Amino acid sequence: MKDLGEKQTVAQSKLGTPYSSNTSPVRVWTIQPVEVLARLTAARVLYADPACIPKEFRHAYDWMRAQMGRCLPYYDGHFPWWGWRTPHPDLRQSGHLPRGTQGVRLELEIDPNEVLLSDFDVWHSVLNRGYLGLSEVEDDAWYGRFEATVPNRWTWPPPEPWYSDILTSWERIFDLETLAASEYWQSEPRYIQATFEALRLIDVRKCTPFVAR
């Protein structure tokens, strides 16, 4: 059942100077309202506003913050910005922003020490507080045991050991190679999302304005 290089160099990067030349940047695209670009141009560095996070998904964003703290060496604890590693966002498609909204697609190059990649489709297991199995057999077996033991499967958090099982399974969203090999999660194109702490003007390589369809 599928539910939906140096410390000095990086410290300088946080102040708006380039990352170390001995690392290859990660290219990421983020879709934002045009007002965000105006604020970024003025401030040069922006952090995501936690007030914009839907209440029902706060648990998922808190979990992602914890994973960024675990995986990214210079993470300071802010809520993440979201972007796309693949595919390149097609502005001819709908759904990027509410219809009629003036937006921008920002092409960024980010220090790899400051960006965490994960599978967007599999991320929905975190949003929906579900166990993340790698196969239908695994999923069905886990939920069979869980529902036989826990009277109300919608209780959150569930009792142990089920809660720890779920949290551990979520870490699979970062194992892109294993997910690509799993028939259960194979999809084309593969949507790889990128979370990063700071949106910096110096990281912007291209800005493409559009009106959301």
CSV table of C-alpha atoms in Angstrom, one decimal:
chain,number,residue,atom,x,y,z
A,1,MET,CA,0.0,0.0,0.0
A,2,LYS,CA,1.9,3.0,-1.3
A,3,ASP,CA,1.2,6.2,0.8
A,4,LEU,CA,1.1,9.0,-0.7
A,5,GLY,CA,36.6,23.5,1.6
A,6,GLU,CA,37.4,24.9,3.9
A,7,LYS,CA,35.4,26.3,6.8
A,8,GLN,CA,36.6,29.8,6.0
A,9,THR,CA,35.5,29.5,2.4
A,10,VAL,CA,32.1,28.3,3.2
A,11,ALA,CA,31.6,30.8,5.9
A,12,GLN,CA,32.5,33.5,3.4
A,13,SER,CA,29.9,31.9,1.0
A,14,LYS,CA,27.2,32.6,3.7
A,15,LEU,CA,28.1,36.3,3.5
A,16,GLY,CA,27.6,36.3,-0.3
A,17,THR,CA,31.0,35.5,-1.7
A,18,PRO,CA,31.7,32.6,-4.1
A,19,TYR,CA,32.1,29.0,-2.9
A,20,SER,CA,35.5,27.3,-3.1
A,21,SER,CA,36.9,26.9,-6.6
A,22,ASN,CA,37.9,23.2,-5.9
A,23,THR,CA,34.2,22.1,-5.7
A,24,SER,CA,31.8,21.6,-8.6
A,25,PRO,CA,28.5,23.5,-8.1
A,26,VAL,CA,25.1,21.9,-8.2
A,27,ARG,CA,22.8,23.4,-10.8
A,28,VAL,CA,19.3,23.9,-9.4
A,29,TRP,CA,16.2,25.8,-10.6
A,30,THR,CA,13.8,27.3,-8.2
A,31,ILE,CA,10.4,28.8,-9.1
A,32,GLN,CA,9.5,31.9,-7.1
A,33,PRO,CA,7.0,34.9,-7.2
A,34,VAL,CA,8.6,37.9,-8.8
A,35,GLU,CA,8.5,39.7,-5.4
A,36,VAL,CA,11.1,37.2,-4.1
A,37,LEU,CA,13.5,38.3,-6.8
A,38,ALA,CA,13.0,42.0,-5.8
A,39,ARG,CA,13.7,41.1,-2.1
A,40,LEU,CA,16.7,39.1,-3.1
A,41,THR,CA,18.1,41.9,-5.2
A,42,ALA,CA,17.8,44.2,-2.2
A,43,ALA,CA,19.0,41.9,0.5
A,44,ARG,CA,21.4,39.7,-1.4
A,45,VAL,CA,20.6,36.7,0.9
A,46,LEU,CA,17.2,35.4,1.8
A,47,TYR,CA,16.0,32.7,4.2
A,48,ALA,CA,12.6,30.9,3.8
A,49,ASP,CA,9.7,32.2,5.8
A,50,PRO,CA,8.3,29.4,8.1
A,51,ALA,CA,5.0,31.2,8.1
A,52,CYS,CA,4.5,30.0,4.6
A,53,ILE,CA,4.6,26.3,5.5
A,54,PRO,CA,1.1,24.7,5.6
A,55,LYS,CA,0.3,23.5,9.1
A,56,GLU,CA,-0.5,20.0,8.0
A,57,PHE,CA,3.0,19.6,6.5
A,58,ARG,CA,5.0,21.2,9.3
A,59,HIS,CA,6.1,17.7,10.5
A,60,ALA,CA,7.7,17.0,7.1
A,61,TYR,CA,9.5,20.3,7.0
A,62,ASP,CA,10.8,19.9,10.5
A,63,TRP,CA,12.0,16.4,9.5
A,64,MET,CA,13.8,17.8,6.4
A,65,ARG,CA,15.5,20.4,8.6
A,66,ALA,CA,16.8,17.6,10.8
A,67,GLN,CA,18.1,15.7,7.8
A,68,MET,CA,19.9,18.8,6.5
A,69,GLY,CA,21.5,19.3,9.9
A,70,ARG,CA,22.7,15.7,9.7
A,71,CYS,CA,23.9,15.7,6.1
A,72,LEU,CA,25.1,19.3,5.4
A,73,PRO,CA,28.2,20.4,7.4
A,74,TYR,CA,27.5,24.1,7.6
A,75,TYR,CA,23.7,24.1,8.0
A,76,ASP,CA,22.4,26.7,10.5
A,77,GLY,CA,18.9,25.5,11.1
A,78,HIS,CA,16.7,27.7,8.8
A,79,PHE,CA,13.8,26.2,7.0
A,80,PRO,CA,14.7,25.2,3.5
A,81,TRP,CA,14.1,26.7,0.1
A,82,TRP,CA,12.9,24.2,-2.5
A,83,GLY,CA,14.2,23.7,-6.0
A,84,TRP,CA,14.6,21.2,-8.8
A,85,ARG,CA,17.8,19.3,-9.8
A,86,THR,CA,15.9,17.5,-12.6
A,87,PRO,CA,14.1,18.0,-14.8
A,88,HIS,CA,14.5,21.6,-15.9
A,89,PRO,CA,11.2,23.3,-15.1
A,90,ASP,CA,9.1,23.8,-18.2
A,91,LEU,CA,7.4,27.2,-17.9
A,92,ARG,CA,4.9,26.3,-20.6
A,93,GLN,CA,3.3,23.9,-18.1
A,94,SER,CA,0.8,24.8,-15.4
A,95,GLY,CA,1.1,24.4,-11.7
A,96,HIS,CA,4.2,26.3,-10.9
A,97,LEU,CA,2.4,29.1,-9.2
A,98,PRO,CA,-1.3,30.2,-9.0
A,99,ARG,CA,-2.7,31.0,-12.4
A,100,GLY,CA,-1.8,34.6,-13.5
A,101,THR,CA,1.0,35.0,-10.9
A,102,GLN,CA,4.1,36.8,-12.2
A,103,GLY,CA,7.0,34.5,-11.4
A,104,VAL,CA,10.6,33.9,-12.1
A,105,ARG,CA,12.6,30.7,-12.7
A,106,LEU,CA,16.0,31.2,-11.1
A,107,GLU,CA,18.9,29.1,-12.3
A,108,LEU,CA,21.3,28.7,-9.4
A,109,GLU,CA,24.7,27.1,-8.9
A,110,ILE,CA,25.1,26.1,-5.3
A,111,ASP,CA,28.0,24.7,-3.3
A,112,PRO,CA,27.4,20.9,-3.0
A,113,ASN,CA,28.0,21.2,0.8
A,114,GLU,CA,24.9,23.3,1.0
A,115,VAL,CA,22.3,21.4,-1.0
A,116,LEU,CA,20.5,18.1,-0.2
A,117,LEU,CA,19.0,16.1,-3.1
A,118,SER,CA,16.0,13.8,-2.7
A,119,ASP,CA,13.3,12.1,-4.7
A,120,PHE,CA,10.2,14.3,-5.1
A,121,ASP,CA,7.7,11.4,-5.6
A,122,VAL,CA,9.0,9.5,-2.6
A,123,TRP,CA,8.9,12.7,-0.5
A,124,HIS,CA,5.1,12.3,-0.5
A,125,SER,CA,5.5,9.4,1.9
A,126,VAL,CA,7.0,11.9,4.4
A,127,LEU,CA,4.2,14.5,3.7
A,128,ASN,CA,1.6,11.8,4.2
A,129,ARG,CA,3.3,10.3,7.3
A,130,GLY,CA,3.5,6.9,5.7
A,131,TYR,CA,6.0,4.0,5.7
A,132,LEU,CA,8.3,4.1,2.8
A,133,GLY,CA,8.7,0.7,1.3
A,134,LEU,CA,10.9,-0.2,-1.7
A,135,SER,CA,8.4,-2.8,-3.0
A,136,GLU,CA,4.7,-3.6,-2.9
A,137,VAL,CA,5.6,-6.8,-1.0
A,138,GLU,CA,7.5,-4.9,1.7
A,139,ASP,CA,4.9,-2.2,1.9
A,140,ASP,CA,2.0,-4.6,2.3
A,141,ALA,CA,3.9,-6.8,4.8
A,142,TRP,CA,4.8,-3.8,7.0
A,143,TYR,CA,1.2,-2.3,7.0
A,144,GLY,CA,-0.2,-5.8,7.6
A,145,ARG,CA,1.8,-6.1,10.8
A,146,PHE,CA,1.2,-2.4,11.8
A,147,GLU,CA,-2.6,-2.5,11.3
A,148,ALA,CA,-2.8,-5.8,13.3
A,149,THR,CA,-1.1,-4.2,16.2
A,150,VAL,CA,-2.2,-0.5,16.2
A,151,PRO,CA,-6.0,0.0,16.4
A,152,ASN,CA,-6.0,3.4,14.8
A,153,ARG,CA,-3.5,3.7,11.9
A,154,TRP,CA,-4.0,7.5,11.7
A,155,THR,CA,-2.7,8.2,15.2
A,156,TRP,CA,0.3,10.4,15.0
A,157,PRO,CA,2.9,9.7,16.2
A,158,PRO,CA,2.2,6.0,16.3
A,159,PRO,CA,3.6,3.9,19.2
A,160,GLU,CA,7.0,2.3,19.1
A,161,PRO,CA,8.6,0.5,17.3
A,162,TRP,CA,6.4,1.7,14.5
A,163,TYR,CA,7.2,5.3,14.7
A,164,SER,CA,11.0,4.6,14.5
A,165,ASP,CA,10.3,2.3,11.6
A,166,ILE,CA,8.6,5.0,9.7
A,167,LEU,CA,11.2,7.7,10.4
A,168,THR,CA,14.0,5.3,9.4
A,169,SER,CA,12.2,4.4,6.1
A,170,TRP,CA,11.9,8.1,5.2
A,171,GLU,CA,15.7,8.3,4.9
A,172,ARG,CA,15.4,6.3,1.7
A,173,ILE,CA,14.3,9.5,-0.2
A,174,PHE,CA,18.0,10.4,-0.3
A,175,ASP,CA,19.1,7.0,-1.8
A,176,LEU,CA,18.6,8.0,-5.4
A,177,GLU,CA,20.4,5.0,-6.8
A,178,THR,CA,18.4,2.4,-4.9
A,179,LEU,CA,15.1,4.2,-5.7
A,180,ALA,CA,16.0,4.3,-9.4
A,181,ALA,CA,16.5,0.5,-9.3
A,182,SER,CA,13.2,-0.1,-7.5
A,183,GLU,CA,10.3,-1.0,-9.9
A,184,TYR,CA,8.0,0.3,-7.2
A,185,TRP,CA,9.3,3.9,-7.5
A,186,GLN,CA,10.5,4.0,-11.1
A,187,SER,CA,9.1,7.0,-13.1
A,188,GLU,CA,10.0,9.0,-16.1
A,189,PRO,CA,11.0,11.7,-15.8
A,190,ARG,CA,12.5,11.4,-12.4
A,191,TYR,CA,11.8,14.4,-10.3
A,192,ILE,CA,14.8,15.2,-8.1
A,193,GLN,CA,14.2,18.0,-5.7
A,194,ALA,CA,16.9,20.1,-4.0
A,195,THR,CA,16.6,21.7,-0.6
A,196,PHE,CA,19.0,24.4,0.5
A,197,GLU,CA,19.2,26.9,3.3
A,198,ALA,CA,20.1,30.2,1.8
A,199,LEU,CA,18.9,31.9,-1.5
A,200,ARG,CA,21.9,34.1,-2.5
A,201,LEU,CA,22.0,36.6,-5.3
A,202,ILE,CA,25.6,35.6,-6.1
A,203,ASP,CA,24.4,32.0,-6.9
A,204,VAL,CA,21.9,33.2,-9.6
A,205,ARG,CA,23.1,32.4,-13.1
A,206,LYS,CA,20.0,33.2,-15.0
A,207,CYS,CA,16.5,34.6,-14.3
A,208,THR,CA,13.6,33.8,-16.6
A,209,PRO,CA,10.3,35.7,-15.9
A,210,PHE,CA,6.9,34.1,-16.7
A,211,VAL,CA,3.3,34.4,-16.0
A,212,ALA,CA,1.9,31.2,-14.4
A,213,ARG,CA,-0.6,29.2,-16.5
